Coordinates of C-alpha atoms in Angstrom, one line a residue:
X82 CA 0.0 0.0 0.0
X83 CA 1.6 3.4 -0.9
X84 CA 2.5 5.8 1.9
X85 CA -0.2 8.7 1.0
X86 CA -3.1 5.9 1.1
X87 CA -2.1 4.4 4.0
X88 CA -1.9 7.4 6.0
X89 CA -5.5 8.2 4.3
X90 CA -6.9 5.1 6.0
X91 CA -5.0 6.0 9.4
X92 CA -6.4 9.1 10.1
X93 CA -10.0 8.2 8.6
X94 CA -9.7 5.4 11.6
X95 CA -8.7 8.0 13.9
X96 CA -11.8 10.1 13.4
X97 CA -14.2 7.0 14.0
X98 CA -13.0 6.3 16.7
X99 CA -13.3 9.9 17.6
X100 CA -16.4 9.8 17.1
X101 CA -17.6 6.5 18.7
X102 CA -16.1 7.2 21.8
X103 CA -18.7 7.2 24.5
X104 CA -16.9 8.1 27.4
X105 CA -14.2 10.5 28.5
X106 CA -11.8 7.3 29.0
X107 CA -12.0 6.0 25.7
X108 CA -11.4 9.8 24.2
X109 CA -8.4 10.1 25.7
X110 CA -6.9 6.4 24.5
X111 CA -7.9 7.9 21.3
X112 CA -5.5 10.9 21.8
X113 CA -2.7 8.6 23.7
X114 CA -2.8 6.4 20.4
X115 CA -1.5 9.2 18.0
X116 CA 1.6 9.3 20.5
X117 CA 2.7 6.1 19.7
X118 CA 0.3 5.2 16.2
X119 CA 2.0 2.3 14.4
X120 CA 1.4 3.7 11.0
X121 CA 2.0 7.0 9.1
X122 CA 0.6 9.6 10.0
X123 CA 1.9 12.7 8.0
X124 CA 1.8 12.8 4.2
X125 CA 4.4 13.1 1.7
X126 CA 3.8 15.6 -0.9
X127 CA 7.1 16.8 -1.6
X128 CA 6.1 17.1 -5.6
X129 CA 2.9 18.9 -5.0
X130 CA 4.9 21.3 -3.2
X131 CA 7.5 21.5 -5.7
X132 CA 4.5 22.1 -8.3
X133 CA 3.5 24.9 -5.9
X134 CA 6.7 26.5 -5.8
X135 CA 6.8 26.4 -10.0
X136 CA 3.6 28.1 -10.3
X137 CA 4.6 30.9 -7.9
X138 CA 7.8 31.6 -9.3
X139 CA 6.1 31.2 -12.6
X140 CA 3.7 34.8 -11.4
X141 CA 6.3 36.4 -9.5
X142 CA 8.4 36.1 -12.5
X143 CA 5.1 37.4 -15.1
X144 CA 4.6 39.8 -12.2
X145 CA 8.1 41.1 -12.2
X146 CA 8.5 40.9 -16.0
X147 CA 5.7 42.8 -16.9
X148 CA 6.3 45.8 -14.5
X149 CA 9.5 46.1 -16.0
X150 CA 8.7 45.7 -19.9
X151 CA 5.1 45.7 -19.8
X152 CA 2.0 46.8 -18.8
X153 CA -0.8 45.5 -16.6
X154 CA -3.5 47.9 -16.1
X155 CA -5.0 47.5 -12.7
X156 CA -2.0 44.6 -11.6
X157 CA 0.5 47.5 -11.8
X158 CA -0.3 49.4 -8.9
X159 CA -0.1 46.2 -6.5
X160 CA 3.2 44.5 -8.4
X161 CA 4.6 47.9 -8.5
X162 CA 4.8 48.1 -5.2
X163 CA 5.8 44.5 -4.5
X164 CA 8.9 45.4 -2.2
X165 CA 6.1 47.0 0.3
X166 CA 3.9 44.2 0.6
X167 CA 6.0 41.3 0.2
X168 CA 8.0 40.9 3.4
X169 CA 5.1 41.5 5.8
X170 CA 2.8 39.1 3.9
X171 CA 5.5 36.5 4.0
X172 CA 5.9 37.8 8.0
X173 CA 1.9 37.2 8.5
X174 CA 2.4 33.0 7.3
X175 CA 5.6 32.7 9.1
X176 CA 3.7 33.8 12.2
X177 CA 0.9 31.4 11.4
X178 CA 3.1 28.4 11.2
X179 CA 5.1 29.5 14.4
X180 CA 1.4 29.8 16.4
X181 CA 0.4 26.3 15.1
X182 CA 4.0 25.0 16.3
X183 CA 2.8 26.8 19.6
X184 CA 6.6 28.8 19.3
X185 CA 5.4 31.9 20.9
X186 CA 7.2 35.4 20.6
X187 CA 7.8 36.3 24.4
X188 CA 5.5 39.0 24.9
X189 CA 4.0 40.2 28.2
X190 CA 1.2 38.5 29.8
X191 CA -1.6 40.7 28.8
X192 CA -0.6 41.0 25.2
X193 CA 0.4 37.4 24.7
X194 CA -2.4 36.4 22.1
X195 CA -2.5 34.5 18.9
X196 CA -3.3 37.9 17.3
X197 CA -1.7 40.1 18.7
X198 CA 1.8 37.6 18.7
X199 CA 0.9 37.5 14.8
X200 CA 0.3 41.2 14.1
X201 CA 3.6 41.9 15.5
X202 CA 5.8 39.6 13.9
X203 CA 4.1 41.3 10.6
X204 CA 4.7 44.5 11.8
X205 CA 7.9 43.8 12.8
X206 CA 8.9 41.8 8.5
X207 CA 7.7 45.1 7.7
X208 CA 10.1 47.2 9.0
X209 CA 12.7 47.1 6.1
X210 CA 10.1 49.0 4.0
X211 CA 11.1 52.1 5.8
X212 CA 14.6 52.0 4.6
X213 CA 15.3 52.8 1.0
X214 CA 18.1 50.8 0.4
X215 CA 15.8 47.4 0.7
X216 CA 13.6 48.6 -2.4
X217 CA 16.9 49.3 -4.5
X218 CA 18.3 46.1 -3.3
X219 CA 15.2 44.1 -3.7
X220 CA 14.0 45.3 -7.3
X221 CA 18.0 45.4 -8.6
X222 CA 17.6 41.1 -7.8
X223 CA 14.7 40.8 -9.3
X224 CA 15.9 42.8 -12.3
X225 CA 18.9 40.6 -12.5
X226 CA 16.9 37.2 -12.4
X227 CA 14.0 38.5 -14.7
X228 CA 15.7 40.1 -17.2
X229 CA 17.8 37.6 -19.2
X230 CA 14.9 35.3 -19.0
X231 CA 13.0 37.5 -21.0
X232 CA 15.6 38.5 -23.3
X233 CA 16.0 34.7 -23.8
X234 CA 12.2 34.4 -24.2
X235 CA 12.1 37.1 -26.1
X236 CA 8.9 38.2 -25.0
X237 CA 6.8 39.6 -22.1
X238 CA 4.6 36.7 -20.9
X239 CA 0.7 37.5 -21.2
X240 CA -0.2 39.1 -17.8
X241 CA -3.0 36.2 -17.8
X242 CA -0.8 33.4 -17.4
X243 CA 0.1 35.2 -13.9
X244 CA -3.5 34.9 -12.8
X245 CA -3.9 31.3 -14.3
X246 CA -0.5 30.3 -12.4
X247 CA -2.0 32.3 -9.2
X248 CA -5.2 30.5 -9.5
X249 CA -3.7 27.3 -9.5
X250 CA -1.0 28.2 -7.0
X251 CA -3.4 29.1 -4.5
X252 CA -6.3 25.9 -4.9
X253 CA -3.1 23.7 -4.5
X254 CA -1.8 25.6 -1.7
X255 CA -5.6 25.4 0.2
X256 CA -5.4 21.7 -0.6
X257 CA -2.2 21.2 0.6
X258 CA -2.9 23.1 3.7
X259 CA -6.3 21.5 5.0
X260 CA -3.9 18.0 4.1
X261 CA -1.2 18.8 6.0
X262 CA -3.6 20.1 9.2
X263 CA -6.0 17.7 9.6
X264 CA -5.0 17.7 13.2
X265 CA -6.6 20.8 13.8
X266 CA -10.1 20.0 13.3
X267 CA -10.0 16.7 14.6
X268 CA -8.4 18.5 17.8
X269 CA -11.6 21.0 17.5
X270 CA -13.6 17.7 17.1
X271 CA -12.6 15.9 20.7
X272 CA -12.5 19.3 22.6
X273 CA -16.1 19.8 21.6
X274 CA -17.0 15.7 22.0
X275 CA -15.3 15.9 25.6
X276 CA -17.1 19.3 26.5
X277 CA -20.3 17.1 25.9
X278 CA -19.4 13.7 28.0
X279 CA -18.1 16.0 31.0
X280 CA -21.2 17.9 30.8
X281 CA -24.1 15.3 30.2
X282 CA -24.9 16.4 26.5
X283 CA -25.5 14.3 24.0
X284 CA -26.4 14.3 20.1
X285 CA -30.2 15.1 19.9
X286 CA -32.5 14.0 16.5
X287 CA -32.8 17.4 14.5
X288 CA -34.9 16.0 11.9
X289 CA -37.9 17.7 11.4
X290 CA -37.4 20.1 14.6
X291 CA -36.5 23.3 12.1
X292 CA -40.6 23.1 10.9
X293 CA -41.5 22.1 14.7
X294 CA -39.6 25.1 15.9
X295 CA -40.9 27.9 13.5
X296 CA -44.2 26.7 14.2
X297 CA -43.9 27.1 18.1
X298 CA -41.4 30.2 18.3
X299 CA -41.2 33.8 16.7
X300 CA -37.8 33.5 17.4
X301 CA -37.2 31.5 14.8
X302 CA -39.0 33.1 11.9
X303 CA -36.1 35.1 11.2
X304 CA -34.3 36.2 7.2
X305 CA -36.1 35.3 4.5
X306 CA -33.9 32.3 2.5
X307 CA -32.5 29.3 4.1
X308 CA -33.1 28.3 7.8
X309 CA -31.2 25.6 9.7
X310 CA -30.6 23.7 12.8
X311 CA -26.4 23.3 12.5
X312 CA -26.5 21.1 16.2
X313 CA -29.2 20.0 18.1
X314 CA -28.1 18.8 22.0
X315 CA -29.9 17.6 24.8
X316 CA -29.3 16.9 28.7
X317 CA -30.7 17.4 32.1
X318 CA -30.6 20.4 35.0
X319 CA -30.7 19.0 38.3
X320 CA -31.0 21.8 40.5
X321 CA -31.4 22.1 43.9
X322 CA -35.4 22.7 44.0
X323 CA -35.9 21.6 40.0
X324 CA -35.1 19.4 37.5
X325 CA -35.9 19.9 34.0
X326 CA -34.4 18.2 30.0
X327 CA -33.2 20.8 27.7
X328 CA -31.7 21.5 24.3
X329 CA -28.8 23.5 23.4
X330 CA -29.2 24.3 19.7
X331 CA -27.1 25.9 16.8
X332 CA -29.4 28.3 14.7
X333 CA -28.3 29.3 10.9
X334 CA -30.6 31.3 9.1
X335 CA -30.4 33.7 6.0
X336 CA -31.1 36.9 4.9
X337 CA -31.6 37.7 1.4
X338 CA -31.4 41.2 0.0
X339 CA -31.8 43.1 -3.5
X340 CA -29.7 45.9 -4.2
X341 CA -29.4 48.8 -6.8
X342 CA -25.6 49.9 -7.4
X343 CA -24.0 52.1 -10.3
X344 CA -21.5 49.6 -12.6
X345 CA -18.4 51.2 -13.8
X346 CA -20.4 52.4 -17.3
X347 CA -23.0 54.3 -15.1
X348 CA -25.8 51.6 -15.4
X349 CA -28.3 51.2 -12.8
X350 CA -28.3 47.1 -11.9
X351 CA -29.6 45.1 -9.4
X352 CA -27.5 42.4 -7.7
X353 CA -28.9 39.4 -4.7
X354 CA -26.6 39.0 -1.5
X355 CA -26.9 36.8 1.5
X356 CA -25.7 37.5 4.2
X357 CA -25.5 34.4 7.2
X358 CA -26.7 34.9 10.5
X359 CA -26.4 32.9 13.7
X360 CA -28.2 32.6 16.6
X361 CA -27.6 29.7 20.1
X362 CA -29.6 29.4 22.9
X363 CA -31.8 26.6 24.9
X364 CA -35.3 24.9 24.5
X365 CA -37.0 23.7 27.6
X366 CA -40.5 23.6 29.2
X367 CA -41.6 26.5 31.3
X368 CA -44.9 25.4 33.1
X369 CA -45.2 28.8 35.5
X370 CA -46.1 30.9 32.6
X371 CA -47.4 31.2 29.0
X372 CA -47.6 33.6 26.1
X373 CA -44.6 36.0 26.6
X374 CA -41.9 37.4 25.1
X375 CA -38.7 39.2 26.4
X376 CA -36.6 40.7 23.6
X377 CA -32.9 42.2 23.9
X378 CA -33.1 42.4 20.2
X379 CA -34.9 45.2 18.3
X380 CA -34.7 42.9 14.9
X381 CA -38.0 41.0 16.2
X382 CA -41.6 42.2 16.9
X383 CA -43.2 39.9 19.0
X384 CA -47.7 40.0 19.4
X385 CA -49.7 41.3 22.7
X386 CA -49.6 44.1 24.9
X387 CA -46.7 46.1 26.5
X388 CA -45.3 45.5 29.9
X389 CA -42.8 47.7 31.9
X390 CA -41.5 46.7 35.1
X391 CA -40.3 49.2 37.9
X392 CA -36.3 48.9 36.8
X393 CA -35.3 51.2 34.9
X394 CA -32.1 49.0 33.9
X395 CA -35.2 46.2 33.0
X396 CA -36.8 48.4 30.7
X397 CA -34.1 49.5 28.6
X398 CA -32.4 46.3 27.6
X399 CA -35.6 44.0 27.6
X400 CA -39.0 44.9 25.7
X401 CA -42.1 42.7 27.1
X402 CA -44.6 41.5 25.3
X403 CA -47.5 39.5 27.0
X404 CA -51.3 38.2 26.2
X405 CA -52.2 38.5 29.8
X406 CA -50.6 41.3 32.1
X407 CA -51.1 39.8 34.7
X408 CA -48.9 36.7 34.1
X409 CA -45.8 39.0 33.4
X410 CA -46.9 41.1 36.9
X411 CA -46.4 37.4 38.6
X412 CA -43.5 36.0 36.4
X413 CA -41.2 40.0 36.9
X414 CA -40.9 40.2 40.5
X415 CA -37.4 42.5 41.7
X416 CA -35.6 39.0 42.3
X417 CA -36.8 37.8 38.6
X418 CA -35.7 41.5 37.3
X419 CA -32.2 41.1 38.8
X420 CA -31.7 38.1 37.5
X421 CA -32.4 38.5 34.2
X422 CA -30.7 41.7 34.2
X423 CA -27.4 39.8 34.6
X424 CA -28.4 37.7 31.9
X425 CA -29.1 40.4 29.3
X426 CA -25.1 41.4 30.5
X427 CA -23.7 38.8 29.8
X428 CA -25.2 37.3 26.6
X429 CA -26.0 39.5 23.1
X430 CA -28.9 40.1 21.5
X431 CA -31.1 38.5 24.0
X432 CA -34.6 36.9 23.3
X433 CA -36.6 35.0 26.3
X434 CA -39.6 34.1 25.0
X435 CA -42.5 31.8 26.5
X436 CA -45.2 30.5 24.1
X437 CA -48.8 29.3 24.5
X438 CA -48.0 25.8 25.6
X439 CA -45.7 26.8 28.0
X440 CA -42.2 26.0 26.4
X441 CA -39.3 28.5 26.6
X442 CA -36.6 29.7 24.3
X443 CA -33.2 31.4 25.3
X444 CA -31.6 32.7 22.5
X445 CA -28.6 35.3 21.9
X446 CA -26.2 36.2 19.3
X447 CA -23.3 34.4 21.3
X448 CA -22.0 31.2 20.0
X449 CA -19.4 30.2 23.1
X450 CA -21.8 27.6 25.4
X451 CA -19.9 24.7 24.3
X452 CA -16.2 26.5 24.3
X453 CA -13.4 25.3 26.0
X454 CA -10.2 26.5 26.0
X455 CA -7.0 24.2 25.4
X456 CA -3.4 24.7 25.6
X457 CA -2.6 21.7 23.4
X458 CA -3.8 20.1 20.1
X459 CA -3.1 16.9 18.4
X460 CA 0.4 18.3 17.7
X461 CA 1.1 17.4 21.0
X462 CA -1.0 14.4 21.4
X463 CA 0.8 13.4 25.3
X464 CA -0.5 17.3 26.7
X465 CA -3.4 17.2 25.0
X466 CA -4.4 13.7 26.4
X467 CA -3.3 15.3 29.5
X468 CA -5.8 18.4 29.2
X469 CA -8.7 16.1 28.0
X470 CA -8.1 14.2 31.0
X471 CA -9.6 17.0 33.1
X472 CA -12.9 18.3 33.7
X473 CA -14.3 20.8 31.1
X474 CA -16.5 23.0 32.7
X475 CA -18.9 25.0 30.4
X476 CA -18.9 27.8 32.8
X477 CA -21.4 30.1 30.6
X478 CA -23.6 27.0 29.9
X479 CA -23.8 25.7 33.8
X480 CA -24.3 29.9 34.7
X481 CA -27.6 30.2 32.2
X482 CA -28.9 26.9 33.6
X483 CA -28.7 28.6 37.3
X484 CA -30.2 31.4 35.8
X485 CA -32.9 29.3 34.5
X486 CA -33.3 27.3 37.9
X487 CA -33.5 30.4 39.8
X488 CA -36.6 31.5 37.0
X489 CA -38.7 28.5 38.1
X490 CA -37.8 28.5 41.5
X491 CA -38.8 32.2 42.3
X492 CA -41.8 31.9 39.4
X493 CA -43.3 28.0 40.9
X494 CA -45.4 30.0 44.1
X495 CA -46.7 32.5 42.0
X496 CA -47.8 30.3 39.0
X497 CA -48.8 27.1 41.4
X498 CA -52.0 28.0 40.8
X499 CA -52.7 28.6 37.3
X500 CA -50.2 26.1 36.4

């Protein structure tokens, strides 16, 4: 079996067992195993990254030649200045590679972040652009390379074979690149599937839920295309007072728009974009109240009457909407207010709303429930085993739960008897 295909089959392996791996044990033999993996693990594409290398020399050197001899309309302006952009964009992927090899510029505590640790080291390649004697150097080598190549060609190469080579350069390079990483998402992969066997979740059946859900929520009945449940997970609360099942959920939805803009001969068009939106958040039943809504986000008009509370602080981040006043005058009391008042700090774009057959919706702009920060990645498969060893707390996830806990535990006197 060739080298390529059997490190194919390896990692393909790798990822089911990744994936059917049903308990935290298990996950991190998984992990363990690449320490030590009896096979290949890494490919071998030394000629496609020799065919790489051809096709950028080939439109540096079409780049080069035609700024010299030719001319390339539009291209001119960015390959005459070449000896500006070039060092800093090669600083930006040597900083990349660097972070991914987790060799970290030394940088004080409070600035020592991926982006920050990247943005520097470009700033930093970029430097030489200041001095004049690196353009005179740098275009004098090129002229010395280029031009007996095109005397010996004698021709200047069409500027579209640079964006042919280019083209190609760049699809091989993104192949390459995702071939050469596949750690990363598989990393990304067990982080999220050990987040969800510390934390009780599991895999819930999505299929049919999107028409259940715009049926049974205004929340959903957002954009105006395509509308989609990404993830669907359920567990269990058990809190002090209640217990309750709930779903954490993954919302994608679209919004399509028609636009008039000028083209470059002064005619009027029209032109379609779509523009993704995403929204997380919880399903559960709420059997203290019914028919009311609680929205952080001004993008939504929800049905019934208007309800303001005494809080001033309440009022301004949360517009209420309820059939029956006098279930939101029992649901708001201060404690209820306060506590909901943290929530709408801590979360964007909130939306609480409580529909006719008593089931609730969280839902907010932010997508970091299920986030959990780790050091290490498959690139250092004997830390990261070590990392995936430990507990990983969903901190937000475990605080919106209380926060939801609370809600029924200060709401179940008041609604006892309706309920």
């Amino acid at each position: 079996m060739g080298h390529n295909k059997q490190v194919k089959e390896n990692i393909a392996q790798l990822k089911a067992d990744v994936e059917s791996a049903d308990s935290q044990e298990t996950l991190v033999k998984v992990v363990r195993s690449v320490a030590d993996h009896p096979g290949p693990l890494d490919y071998r594409d030394g000629p496609w990254w020799c065919l790489l290398g051809v096709l950028m020399a080939v439109t540096v050197f079409v780049m080069v030649a035609n700024v010299l001899y030719g001319y390339m309309g539009v291209f001119d302006l960015v390959a005459g200045n070449m000896s500006y952009w070039i060092l800093p964009l090669l600083g930006f992927f040597l900083a990349r590679r660097l972070e991914r090899q987790k060799r970290w510029l030394p940088l004080p505590k409070m600035l020592a972040k991926p982006k920050i640790r990247i943005g520097v080291i470009t700033l930093l390649c970029a430097l030489p652009a200041l001095l004049p004697i690196w353009h005179q150097l740098f275009w004098n080598a090129l002229f010395s390379v280029v031009a007996p190549m095109v005397h010996y060609l004698n021709v200047v190469p069409d500027p579209l074979v640079m964006v042919v080579a280019f083209g190609l350069a760049v699809s091989l390079w993104l192949w390459l690149h995702k071939r050469q990483n596949w750690r990363k998402p598989l990393s990304d992969t067990i982080i999220l599937k050990d987040a969800l066997l510390n934390n009780g979740l599991e895999v819930a059946d999505s299929k049919g839920r999107m028409d259940q859900l715009l049926r049974e929520f205004r929340e959903f009945n957002r954009g105006n295309d395509l509308k989609e449940l990404q993830a669907l997970y359920k567990g269990r609360h058990e809190g002090d007072v209640h217990q309750f099942d709930y779903e954490l959920y993954h919302y994608h939805y679209v919004e399509r728009r028609t636009e008039t803009y000028t083209d470059s001969n002064g005619n009027t068009k029209t032109r379609t974009r779509r523009i993704s939106h995403y929204r997380h958040g919880l399903l559960l039943a709420f059997p203290f109240a019914r028919s009311l809504s609680l929205a952080g986000d001004n993008r939504l008009r929800f049905k019934g009457e208007d309800y303001r509370t005494a809080s001033n602080a309440f009022n301004r981040r949360f517009k209420v909407k309820v059939e029956d006043p006098m279930v939101a005058a029992r649901l708001l009391s201060p404690a209820v207010v306060e506590s909901l008042n943290a929530l709408g700090e801590n979360v964007k774009r909130p939306v609480l709303e409580i529909n006719g057959s008593r089931k609730m919706v969280v839902a907010f702009d932010d997508k970091d429930l299920l986030s959990v920060e780790c050091r290490y990645d498959l690139d250092n498969p004997i830390e990261f085993a070590e990392e995936i060893a430990g507990h990983a707390e969903l901190g937000k996830l475990q605080a919106l739960l209380e926060t939801l806990h609370n809600l029924m535990r200060l709401s179940d006197n008041n609604f006892r008897a309706s309920a």
